[in-house]
Coordinates of C-alpha atoms in Angstrom, one line a residue:
Chain A
M1 CA -45.1 40.2 -38.3
R2 CA -44.2 41.0 -34.8
H3 CA -46.8 38.5 -33.5
L4 CA -45.3 35.6 -35.5
P5 CA -43.4 33.2 -33.3
S6 CA -40.0 34.1 -34.7
F7 CA -37.6 31.8 -33.1
S8 CA -34.8 33.3 -35.0
R9 CA -34.9 36.2 -32.5
L10 CA -34.6 33.9 -29.6
L11 CA -31.7 32.0 -31.1
P12 CA -28.9 34.3 -29.9
A13 CA -30.2 34.2 -26.3
L14 CA -30.6 30.4 -26.3
G15 CA -27.3 30.0 -28.0
L16 CA -25.7 32.0 -25.2
A17 CA -27.3 29.9 -22.6
L18 CA -26.2 26.7 -24.3
A19 CA -22.7 28.1 -24.6
L20 CA -22.5 28.9 -21.0
L21 CA -23.5 25.6 -19.6
P22 CA -20.7 23.3 -20.9
G23 CA -18.2 26.0 -20.0
C24 CA -18.4 24.8 -16.4
Y25 CA -15.4 23.5 -14.7
S26 CA -15.2 20.2 -13.1
R27 CA -12.4 18.5 -11.3
S28 CA -12.7 15.2 -13.1
D29 CA -12.5 16.6 -16.6
M30 CA -9.5 18.7 -15.6
K31 CA -7.8 15.6 -14.4
S32 CA -8.4 13.8 -17.6
E33 CA -7.2 16.7 -19.6
E34 CA -4.0 16.7 -17.6
G35 CA -3.7 13.0 -18.0
A36 CA -3.9 13.3 -21.7
V37 CA -1.1 15.9 -21.9
E38 CA 1.1 13.9 -19.5
V39 CA 3.7 12.0 -21.4
P40 CA 4.9 9.0 -19.5
Q41 CA 8.2 10.1 -18.2
D42 CA 10.5 7.2 -17.7
G43 CA 13.8 8.9 -17.9
T44 CA 15.6 6.7 -15.5
P45 CA 17.2 3.6 -16.9
T46 CA 15.1 0.5 -16.6
E47 CA 15.7 -1.2 -13.3
A48 CA 16.9 -4.8 -13.4
P49 CA 13.9 -7.1 -13.0
G50 CA 13.4 -8.1 -9.4
A51 CA 15.0 -4.9 -8.1
V52 CA 12.7 -2.9 -5.9
P53 CA 11.5 -0.2 -8.3
A54 CA 12.7 3.1 -7.0
R55 CA 10.0 5.6 -7.7
T56 CA 11.4 8.7 -9.2
P57 CA 9.1 11.7 -9.0
E58 CA 8.7 13.3 -12.3
G59 CA 10.8 16.3 -12.9
T60 CA 13.4 15.4 -10.3
P61 CA 16.5 13.9 -11.8
T62 CA 17.9 10.8 -10.1
P63 CA 20.8 12.1 -8.1
A64 CA 22.8 9.0 -8.9
A65 CA 22.6 9.8 -12.6
G66 CA 26.2 9.8 -13.7
P67 CA 28.3 8.2 -16.3
N68 CA 28.2 5.0 -14.3
A69 CA 24.6 5.0 -13.4
Q70 CA 23.8 1.7 -14.9
P71 CA 21.4 -0.9 -13.7
L72 CA 22.8 -3.6 -11.6
Q73 CA 24.3 -6.3 -13.8
A74 CA 26.8 -8.3 -12.0
V75 CA 27.5 -9.3 -8.4
N76 CA 30.8 -10.6 -7.1
V77 CA 30.5 -12.2 -3.6
F78 CA 33.7 -12.5 -1.6
L79 CA 33.8 -14.7 1.5
E80 CA 36.7 -14.3 3.7
V81 CA 38.1 -17.7 4.8
S82 CA 40.9 -16.7 7.1
G83 CA 41.5 -18.4 10.4
S84 CA 39.5 -15.8 12.3
M85 CA 36.4 -16.7 10.3
E86 CA 36.6 -20.4 11.3
G87 CA 34.6 -19.8 14.5
F88 CA 31.7 -18.5 12.4
M89 CA 31.8 -21.6 10.3
P90 CA 32.7 -24.5 12.5
K91 CA 32.6 -28.0 11.3
T92 CA 29.1 -29.4 11.8
G93 CA 28.7 -30.7 15.3
V94 CA 27.2 -34.1 16.2
G95 CA 23.9 -32.5 17.0
G96 CA 23.9 -30.8 13.6
E97 CA 23.8 -27.4 15.3
N98 CA 25.1 -24.5 13.3
T99 CA 25.9 -20.9 14.0
K100 CA 23.7 -17.9 13.1
F101 CA 26.4 -16.9 10.6
Q102 CA 26.1 -20.2 8.8
Q103 CA 22.3 -20.0 8.8
H104 CA 22.3 -16.4 7.6
V105 CA 25.2 -16.4 5.1
A106 CA 24.1 -19.7 3.5
Q107 CA 20.7 -18.2 3.0
F108 CA 22.1 -15.0 1.7
L109 CA 24.4 -16.7 -0.8
S110 CA 21.4 -18.7 -2.0
E111 CA 19.3 -15.6 -2.4
V112 CA 22.1 -13.9 -4.4
N113 CA 22.4 -17.0 -6.5
R114 CA 18.7 -17.1 -7.2
S115 CA 18.2 -13.4 -7.5
T116 CA 16.9 -11.9 -10.7
A117 CA 18.3 -8.5 -9.7
A118 CA 21.6 -9.2 -11.5
R119 CA 22.3 -11.4 -14.4
Q120 CA 25.8 -12.5 -13.5
K121 CA 26.9 -13.8 -10.1
T122 CA 30.3 -14.9 -9.2
F123 CA 31.6 -16.2 -5.9
Y124 CA 35.1 -16.0 -4.5
R125 CA 36.9 -17.1 -1.4
I126 CA 39.3 -14.6 -0.2
K127 CA 42.7 -15.9 0.9
E128 CA 45.8 -13.8 0.1
R129 CA 43.9 -13.1 -3.1
P130 CA 40.4 -13.9 -4.4
Y131 CA 39.9 -17.5 -5.6
K132 CA 37.0 -18.1 -7.9
D133 CA 34.5 -20.6 -6.5
S134 CA 31.2 -22.0 -7.6
Y135 CA 28.0 -21.4 -5.7
P136 CA 27.8 -25.1 -4.4
A137 CA 31.4 -25.0 -3.3
I138 CA 31.1 -21.7 -1.4
S139 CA 27.8 -22.7 0.1
G140 CA 29.5 -25.9 1.2
T141 CA 32.3 -24.0 2.8
V142 CA 29.8 -22.0 4.8
R143 CA 27.9 -25.1 5.9
N144 CA 30.7 -27.5 6.6
G145 CA 33.5 -25.2 7.7
I146 CA 36.6 -23.9 6.1
Q147 CA 38.9 -26.6 4.8
Q148 CA 42.2 -24.7 4.5
P149 CA 42.0 -21.4 6.3
A150 CA 44.1 -18.6 5.0
K151 CA 46.7 -17.2 7.3
S152 CA 45.4 -13.7 7.5
T153 CA 43.8 -11.2 5.2
D154 CA 44.6 -7.6 5.3
I155 CA 41.5 -5.4 4.8
P156 CA 43.2 -2.6 2.9
S157 CA 44.7 -5.0 0.4
V158 CA 41.4 -6.7 -0.1
L159 CA 39.7 -3.4 -0.7
D160 CA 42.5 -2.5 -3.1
T161 CA 42.0 -5.7 -5.0
L162 CA 38.2 -5.1 -5.2
M163 CA 38.7 -1.6 -6.4
T164 CA 41.3 -2.4 -9.0
N165 CA 39.9 -5.6 -10.5
Y166 CA 36.2 -5.7 -9.7
Y167 CA 35.0 -2.1 -9.7
R168 CA 32.9 -1.7 -12.8
P169 CA 29.7 0.2 -13.7
G170 CA 26.7 -1.9 -12.8
T171 CA 28.8 -4.3 -10.7
V172 CA 28.9 -4.6 -7.0
S173 CA 31.4 -6.4 -4.8
V174 CA 29.9 -8.0 -1.7
L175 CA 32.4 -8.7 1.0
I176 CA 31.5 -11.0 3.9
S177 CA 34.0 -10.8 6.7
D178 CA 34.5 -10.1 10.4
F179 CA 36.5 -7.0 9.5
I180 CA 39.0 -7.4 12.3
Y181 CA 41.8 -5.3 10.9
S182 CA 45.1 -5.8 12.7
P183 CA 47.6 -3.3 11.6
K184 CA 51.2 -4.6 11.5
N185 CA 52.1 -2.7 14.7
A186 CA 50.4 -0.7 17.3
G187 CA 51.8 2.5 15.8
A188 CA 49.6 2.0 12.7
I189 CA 46.4 2.0 14.6
P190 CA 45.8 5.8 14.3
Y191 CA 46.2 5.5 10.6
I192 CA 43.5 2.8 10.0
K193 CA 41.2 5.5 8.5
T194 CA 43.9 6.6 6.2
D195 CA 44.9 3.1 5.1
I196 CA 41.2 2.4 4.2
A197 CA 40.9 5.7 2.3
D198 CA 44.1 5.0 0.5
A199 CA 43.1 1.5 -0.4
L200 CA 39.9 2.7 -1.9
A201 CA 41.6 5.4 -3.9
R202 CA 44.7 3.6 -5.0
S203 CA 43.4 2.6 -8.4
G204 CA 42.1 6.1 -9.1
Q205 CA 39.5 8.2 -7.3
K206 CA 36.0 7.0 -8.1
S207 CA 33.5 9.8 -7.8
D208 CA 30.5 7.6 -7.5
L209 CA 32.0 5.0 -5.1
A210 CA 29.5 3.9 -2.6
V211 CA 29.8 1.4 0.3
S212 CA 26.9 0.0 2.3
V213 CA 27.8 -1.8 5.5
Y214 CA 25.4 -4.2 7.1
G215 CA 26.3 -5.5 10.6
Y216 CA 25.2 -8.8 12.2
T217 CA 26.2 -10.8 15.1
S218 CA 26.5 -14.5 15.4
D219 CA 27.5 -17.1 18.0
F220 CA 31.1 -18.2 17.5
R221 CA 32.7 -21.6 18.1
G222 CA 36.4 -21.7 17.5
T223 CA 39.5 -19.8 17.9
Y224 CA 39.2 -16.0 18.3
Y225 CA 42.0 -13.9 16.9
P226 CA 41.9 -10.4 18.3
A227 CA 43.3 -7.5 16.3
L228 CA 45.8 -6.7 19.0
K229 CA 48.0 -9.8 18.5
A230 CA 49.7 -9.1 21.8
A231 CA 46.6 -10.2 23.6
G232 CA 46.9 -13.7 22.2
K233 CA 44.3 -15.8 20.6
K234 CA 41.5 -17.3 22.6
T235 CA 40.6 -20.9 21.9
N236 CA 37.2 -22.4 22.5
C237 CA 35.6 -19.0 22.1
C238 CA 33.1 -17.6 22.9
D239 CA 30.1 -17.1 25.2
T240 CA 29.3 -13.8 23.6
E241 CA 28.2 -13.2 20.0
I242 CA 30.8 -11.8 17.6
P243 CA 30.0 -9.3 14.9
Y244 CA 30.4 -9.9 11.2
Y245 CA 29.7 -7.6 8.3
I246 CA 28.5 -7.6 4.7
W247 CA 30.1 -4.7 2.8
V248 CA 28.6 -3.8 -0.6
V249 CA 31.1 -1.8 -2.6
G250 CA 30.4 -0.4 -6.0
P251 CA 29.0 2.5 -8.0
A252 CA 26.3 4.3 -6.1
S253 CA 23.3 3.2 -8.2
A254 CA 24.3 -0.4 -8.3
V255 CA 24.9 -0.5 -4.6
R256 CA 21.5 1.0 -4.0
Q257 CA 19.8 -1.5 -6.2
F258 CA 21.6 -4.4 -4.6
D259 CA 20.8 -3.2 -1.1
A260 CA 17.1 -2.9 -2.0
A261 CA 16.9 -6.2 -3.7
L262 CA 18.9 -8.4 -1.3
L263 CA 19.8 -6.8 2.0
E264 CA 16.8 -4.8 3.0
Q265 CA 14.6 -7.8 3.7
Q266 CA 16.3 -8.8 6.9
P267 CA 16.8 -6.7 10.0
A268 CA 20.4 -5.6 10.4
K269 CA 22.5 -2.7 11.6
Q270 CA 23.4 -0.6 8.6
V271 CA 25.4 2.4 7.5
H272 CA 25.8 3.8 4.0
F273 CA 28.5 5.9 2.4
G274 CA 28.1 7.7 -0.8
V275 CA 24.9 5.8 -1.8
T276 CA 22.5 8.2 -3.4
Y277 CA 18.7 7.8 -3.5
P278 CA 16.1 9.2 -5.7
Q279 CA 14.1 12.0 -4.1
P280 CA 11.2 10.5 -2.3
V281 CA 7.6 11.3 -3.3
Y282 CA 6.2 13.9 -0.9
S283 CA 3.3 16.2 -0.5
A284 CA 1.5 18.4 1.9
L285 CA -1.7 16.9 3.1
N286 CA -4.6 19.3 3.6
K287 CA -7.0 17.0 5.3
F288 CA -4.8 15.0 7.6
Q289 CA -4.3 16.3 11.1
N290 CA -4.4 19.8 9.6
K291 CA -5.0 22.7 11.9
G292 CA -5.5 26.4 11.4
S293 CA -6.2 28.5 8.4
W294 CA -4.1 27.4 5.4
Y295 CA -4.6 25.7 2.1
Y296 CA -2.8 24.5 -1.0
G297 CA -1.2 27.4 -2.7
D298 CA -0.1 25.5 -5.8
A299 CA -1.4 26.8 -9.1
G300 CA -4.3 24.7 -10.2
A301 CA -4.4 23.1 -6.8
S302 CA -7.8 21.4 -7.3
K303 CA -6.8 19.6 -10.4
R304 CA -3.4 18.3 -9.3
T305 CA -2.7 14.7 -8.3
A306 CA -2.7 14.1 -4.7
D307 CA 1.0 13.7 -4.1
T308 CA 2.4 17.0 -5.5
Y309 CA 1.4 19.7 -3.2
R310 CA 4.4 21.8 -2.2
V311 CA 3.0 25.3 -1.6
I312 CA 1.3 26.2 1.7
S313 CA -0.8 29.3 1.7
V314 CA -1.3 30.6 5.2
A315 CA -4.4 32.8 5.7
E316 CA -4.0 33.4 9.3
A317 CA -1.6 32.3 12.0
S318 CA -1.0 33.4 15.5
A319 CA 0.0 31.9 18.9
Q320 CA -3.6 31.4 19.7
Q321 CA -4.5 30.0 16.3
P322 CA -1.4 28.1 15.1
V323 CA -1.2 26.5 11.7
E324 CA -0.2 22.9 11.5
F325 CA 0.2 20.8 8.4
V326 CA 1.5 17.4 7.7
V327 CA 3.9 16.5 4.9
G328 CA 3.5 12.9 3.7
L329 CA 6.7 11.2 2.7
D330 CA 7.1 8.0 0.8
L331 CA 10.4 6.6 2.0
S332 CA 10.0 3.1 0.7
G333 CA 12.9 3.6 -1.6
L334 CA 15.3 4.3 1.2
P335 CA 17.2 1.7 3.3
G336 CA 15.9 0.8 6.7
Q337 CA 18.3 3.0 8.5
Y338 CA 16.7 6.1 7.0
R339 CA 13.2 4.8 7.5
D340 CA 13.7 4.3 11.2
V341 CA 11.5 6.8 13.0
A342 CA 14.0 7.4 15.8
Y343 CA 16.6 8.3 13.2
L344 CA 14.2 10.5 11.4
K345 CA 13.2 12.3 14.6
Q346 CA 16.8 13.1 15.2
N347 CA 18.0 13.9 11.7
L348 CA 15.0 15.3 9.7
K349 CA 15.4 19.0 9.8
L350 CA 13.2 21.8 8.7
Q351 CA 14.8 24.9 7.3
G352 CA 12.9 28.0 6.5
V353 CA 13.5 31.6 5.8
D354 CA 11.9 34.3 7.9
T355 CA 9.5 31.9 9.6
D356 CA 9.0 30.3 12.9
A357 CA 8.0 27.0 11.3
K358 CA 9.1 24.0 13.4
L359 CA 9.0 20.3 12.9
L360 CA 6.6 19.1 15.6
D361 CA 6.6 15.4 15.0
V362 CA 7.7 12.6 12.7
F363 CA 5.8 9.4 12.7
A364 CA 5.4 6.4 10.5
A365 CA 2.2 5.2 8.8
T366 CA -0.2 3.2 10.8
S367 CA -2.7 0.7 9.6
Q368 CA -5.2 3.5 10.0
T369 CA -3.5 5.8 7.6
K370 CA -2.8 3.0 5.2
A371 CA -6.5 2.0 5.1
S372 CA -7.6 5.7 4.7
S373 CA -9.3 6.7 1.5
G374 CA -7.4 10.0 1.5
P375 CA -4.0 10.7 0.0
E376 CA -2.3 9.9 3.3
S377 CA -2.6 6.2 2.4
R378 CA 0.2 6.6 -0.1
F379 CA 2.8 7.7 2.3
T380 CA 5.0 5.7 4.7
H381 CA 6.0 8.6 7.0
F382 CA 4.6 11.9 8.0
A383 CA 6.3 15.1 9.2
K384 CA 4.1 17.5 11.1
V385 CA 5.0 21.2 10.8
G386 CA 3.7 24.0 13.0
L387 CA 4.0 27.7 12.7
T388 CA 2.5 30.7 14.5
R389 CA 3.5 33.6 12.2
Q390 CA 2.1 34.3 8.9
P391 CA 4.8 34.5 6.2
K392 CA 5.2 38.0 4.7
A393 CA 5.9 36.7 1.2
A394 CA 6.6 33.5 -0.5
R395 CA 9.6 31.9 1.2
P396 CA 11.3 28.5 0.8
L397 CA 10.9 25.8 3.3
V398 CA 13.1 22.7 3.1
L399 CA 12.8 19.3 4.7
R400 CA 16.2 17.8 4.8
L401 CA 17.3 14.4 6.1
Q402 CA 20.9 14.6 7.3
D403 CA 23.3 11.8 6.8
Q404 CA 24.4 10.9 10.3
R405 CA 26.5 8.0 11.5
P406 CA 24.1 5.8 13.3
A407 CA 24.7 5.2 17.0
W408 CA 25.3 1.5 16.7
V409 CA 28.7 2.1 15.1
A410 CA 30.0 3.7 18.3
Q411 CA 28.5 0.9 20.4
W412 CA 30.0 -1.8 18.3
T413 CA 33.5 -0.2 18.3
T414 CA 36.1 -1.2 20.8
K415 CA 39.7 0.0 21.3
N416 CA 40.7 -3.3 22.8
D417 CA 39.2 -6.5 21.5
A418 CA 41.3 -8.8 23.7
T419 CA 38.2 -9.9 25.5
P420 CA 35.7 -11.3 22.9
A421 CA 32.6 -9.1 22.8
P422 CA 30.0 -8.2 20.3
K423 CA 32.3 -5.3 19.2
T424 CA 34.8 -4.9 16.5
F425 CA 38.2 -3.4 16.8
A426 CA 38.4 0.2 15.5
L427 CA 35.2 -0.2 13.5
S428 CA 34.5 3.5 13.5
S429 CA 38.0 4.2 12.2
L430 CA 37.5 1.7 9.4
L431 CA 34.2 3.4 8.5
D432 CA 35.9 6.9 8.7
G433 CA 38.0 5.7 5.9
L434 CA 34.9 5.2 3.8
E435 CA 33.6 8.6 4.4
Q436 CA 33.9 11.0 1.5
Q437 CA 36.7 13.3 2.5
E438 CA 36.0 16.4 0.7
G439 CA 33.2 18.8 1.6
E440 CA 30.2 18.6 3.8
K441 CA 28.2 15.5 3.9
R442 CA 25.4 15.4 1.4
P443 CA 21.9 15.1 2.9
I444 CA 19.9 12.0 2.1
F445 CA 17.2 14.0 0.6
E446 CA 16.0 17.6 0.3
L447 CA 12.4 18.3 -0.2
P448 CA 11.7 21.9 -1.1
M449 CA 8.4 23.6 -0.3
T450 CA 7.1 27.1 -0.2
L451 CA 5.4 29.0 2.5
Q452 CA 3.3 32.0 1.3
P453 CA 0.7 34.3 2.6
A454 CA -2.8 33.5 1.4
E455 CA -4.0 35.7 -1.4
Chain B
M1 CA -13.3 34.6 -15.2
K2 CA -12.2 32.7 -12.1
A3 CA -11.1 36.0 -10.5
L4 CA -14.5 37.5 -11.2
F5 CA -16.4 34.7 -9.6
R6 CA -13.9 34.5 -6.7
F7 CA -14.6 38.2 -6.1
L8 CA -18.3 37.7 -6.3
Y9 CA -18.4 34.7 -3.9
E10 CA -15.9 35.9 -1.4
I11 CA -17.9 39.0 -0.6
I12 CA -19.4 36.8 2.1
G13 CA -15.9 35.8 3.4
A14 CA -13.3 33.2 2.6
P15 CA -14.3 29.6 2.0
Q16 CA -14.5 27.3 5.1
P17 CA -12.8 25.1 6.1
P18 CA -9.6 26.8 4.7
A19 CA -8.3 23.5 3.4
D20 CA -11.0 23.5 0.7
T21 CA -10.2 27.0 -0.5
P22 CA -8.6 25.8 -3.8
V23 CA -11.6 23.6 -4.7
Y24 CA -14.0 26.4 -4.1
R25 CA -12.0 28.9 -6.0
D26 CA -11.0 26.7 -8.9
V27 CA -14.1 24.6 -9.3
V28 CA -17.2 25.5 -7.2
F29 CA -17.3 29.2 -7.7
P30 CA -16.9 29.2 -11.5
N31 CA -19.4 26.4 -11.8
I32 CA -22.2 27.8 -9.7
G33 CA -21.5 31.3 -11.1
L34 CA -21.8 30.3 -14.7
L35 CA -24.7 27.9 -14.1
N36 CA -26.5 30.6 -12.1
I37 CA -26.3 33.2 -14.9
G38 CA -27.2 30.5 -17.5
I39 CA -30.3 29.4 -15.5
S40 CA -31.4 32.9 -14.8
L41 CA -31.1 33.7 -18.5
A42 CA -33.0 30.6 -19.4
L43 CA -35.9 31.4 -17.0
V44 CA -36.0 35.0 -18.2
V45 CA -36.2 33.8 -21.8
I46 CA -38.9 31.3 -21.0
F47 CA -41.0 33.9 -19.2
Y48 CA -40.7 36.8 -21.7
Y49 CA -40.1 35.1 -25.0
V50 CA -41.6 31.6 -24.8
I51 CA -44.7 32.1 -22.6
N52 CA -45.4 35.7 -23.4
R53 CA -44.4 35.9 -27.0
A54 CA -44.0 32.6 -28.8
M55 CA -46.9 30.8 -27.1
G56 CA -48.9 33.9 -26.9
V57 CA -50.3 33.2 -23.5
A58 CA -52.1 36.4 -22.4
T59 CA -52.8 35.5 -18.7
F60 CA -49.3 35.0 -17.4
N61 CA -47.8 38.4 -17.5
K62 CA -48.5 40.0 -14.1
G63 CA -46.0 40.9 -11.5
R64 CA -47.0 37.9 -9.4
H65 CA -46.3 35.5 -12.3
W66 CA -42.9 37.1 -12.7
A67 CA -42.4 36.7 -9.0
I68 CA -43.1 32.9 -9.3
F69 CA -40.2 32.6 -11.8
L70 CA -38.1 34.8 -9.5
V71 CA -38.6 32.4 -6.6
I72 CA -38.1 29.3 -8.7
N73 CA -34.8 30.9 -9.9
G74 CA -33.7 31.5 -6.3
L75 CA -34.5 27.9 -5.2
I76 CA -32.7 26.5 -8.2
A77 CA -29.6 28.6 -7.3
F78 CA -29.7 27.5 -3.7
G79 CA -30.0 23.8 -4.6
L80 CA -27.4 24.1 -7.3
A81 CA -24.7 25.5 -5.0
I82 CA -25.3 22.7 -2.5
S83 CA -25.1 20.0 -5.1
Q84 CA -22.1 21.4 -6.8
A85 CA -20.2 21.7 -3.6
H86 CA -21.0 18.2 -2.6
A87 CA -20.1 17.0 -6.1
Q88 CA -16.6 18.2 -5.4
Q89 CA -16.5 16.3 -2.1
V90 CA -15.8 19.3 0.0
T91 CA -15.8 19.0 3.8
D92 CA -19.2 19.4 5.3
H93 CA -19.4 22.8 6.8
S94 CA -22.2 25.4 7.5
Y95 CA -20.3 27.5 4.9
I96 CA -21.9 25.5 2.1
Y97 CA -25.4 26.8 3.2
W98 CA -24.1 30.4 3.4
L99 CA -22.7 30.0 0.0
A100 CA -26.0 28.5 -1.3
T101 CA -27.9 31.4 0.3
W102 CA -25.6 33.9 -1.3
N103 CA -25.9 32.2 -4.6
A104 CA -29.7 32.4 -4.4
I105 CA -29.5 36.1 -3.7
L106 CA -27.1 36.5 -6.7
G107 CA -29.6 34.5 -8.7
L108 CA -32.4 36.9 -7.8
F109 CA -30.2 39.7 -8.8
W110 CA -29.3 38.2 -12.2
F111 CA -32.9 37.4 -12.9
F112 CA -33.9 41.0 -12.1
I113 CA -31.2 42.5 -14.3
L114 CA -31.8 40.2 -17.2
S115 CA -35.6 41.0 -16.9
L116 CA -34.9 44.7 -17.2
I117 CA -32.8 44.1 -20.3
L118 CA -34.8 41.5 -22.1
R119 CA -38.4 42.5 -21.3
K120 CA -38.6 44.9 -24.2
G121 CA -38.6 42.1 -26.7
S122 CA -41.7 40.4 -25.2
T123 CA -45.1 41.1 -26.6
N124 CA -47.3 40.4 -23.7
A125 CA -45.0 41.1 -20.8
S126 CA -42.9 44.0 -21.9
T127 CA -43.9 46.0 -18.9
T128 CA -43.5 43.3 -16.3
P129 CA -42.5 43.7 -13.5
F130 CA -43.0 47.4 -14.0

């Protein structure tokens, strides 16, 4: 019997061998498993069509999510037509030449009118109060000049009107003006900030109020009315360009969507107040300008998708063998001001506990990184972090972008606008009034990571 | 299981370059570890049970015949480690060949151990290698 080929005896061994073979791990089938489990998370309200889709990384709630976090629905455009605006919109000359203001604003109005980002668009001329206008009429005003200029418009009362009558969830008010605010007397000048803050709050404090200010300059042909009336108006102005502004006022999420859809395309000076942005997609990159002995410390690191690495395991770090790693950031959802590399270099801060980790460099994506086959192709900006001491235990490390008033505001501000210049009277005081009063300024984003010693 | 293979394969040092550590620990080590045991077992079964029992071959039971299988096992283990590492797109590094060499040594070890355990069930080679 023993000599008979009894396969039944072999079966357990063969069975074991067979059982072992398919037990092997592979990255690809782990990925597909993960993909199967993954439920499409689309917690954010659907963006209005045409709006630049803001990518919300899964698991991070949109900071703008509040009772008024509705998609953009309506846009009210207000064009100031006081006498001081006439120089921006002169009657068409013989040669058919126009000002930059006319060119830009006419185009902007047309874009708003055609935009699919909001369903309802309404146009107003601002005199002593807003007058409803049609798109053709207001576009005609911009092209052909103001027919009946208003005497003067007072910025606080305009803002008050906007806040009282036009502030609604999903609605933004767009104000096009030179924002030359002349207080009734010189004694009121120190209180400009307070006047603006009061005007915004008069109809009740809005917790999610956001204002985006975009600044432009244009040539100016007409009479220039300085804020300080004592200086007297200047006729046949000017040789220099005069600034004008587009203010977008509304609930934070609507303002963000409007900015992204309609104002980010063109270069402009910009500053934002109270606008909140979804947390950008970010990840440590282990094969992009990496140096030293570290690796992804995330659980299941090999089966993760490439843009979710947040844990850095440092095996060895010393002054001789420093560790350097690059964090990829996708800032495409942020306005241009915060994507500016110079701004990022100044205001992107790294905060760690018990570590000497420093931000070494911040740089934007190049055609080379975009064309790369690695995960770095997904990111628009990169922050390089260096450290020379191994962490003793798992410690948090945070990349934070501070909200800082951009330098142009100070440059465009003047205390005396008697001489026409590309500056606006008391601009920084006006903007001070927009600033949230209470508490510290919120950072634009905070990206938590973890530094830990290698196991 | 992962911890066991990680221990086994990090006897020769941490994976290089460090950036690929998670891939080696999560994927490459378990893969080559399991395959290595499986292939060693399969070769032992072929030698002792298929050739020297089921097929009844009487002239393939000497120590040198066993050594042929041992060497084949080592070569398979070496090639396996290299191909598995490359299949996970790790960065080229001499570490891959150190790992492959270590995997071959482990393969020889598994083959030897399994031989000692399973040779008793063979008819013609129950005393091979000794």
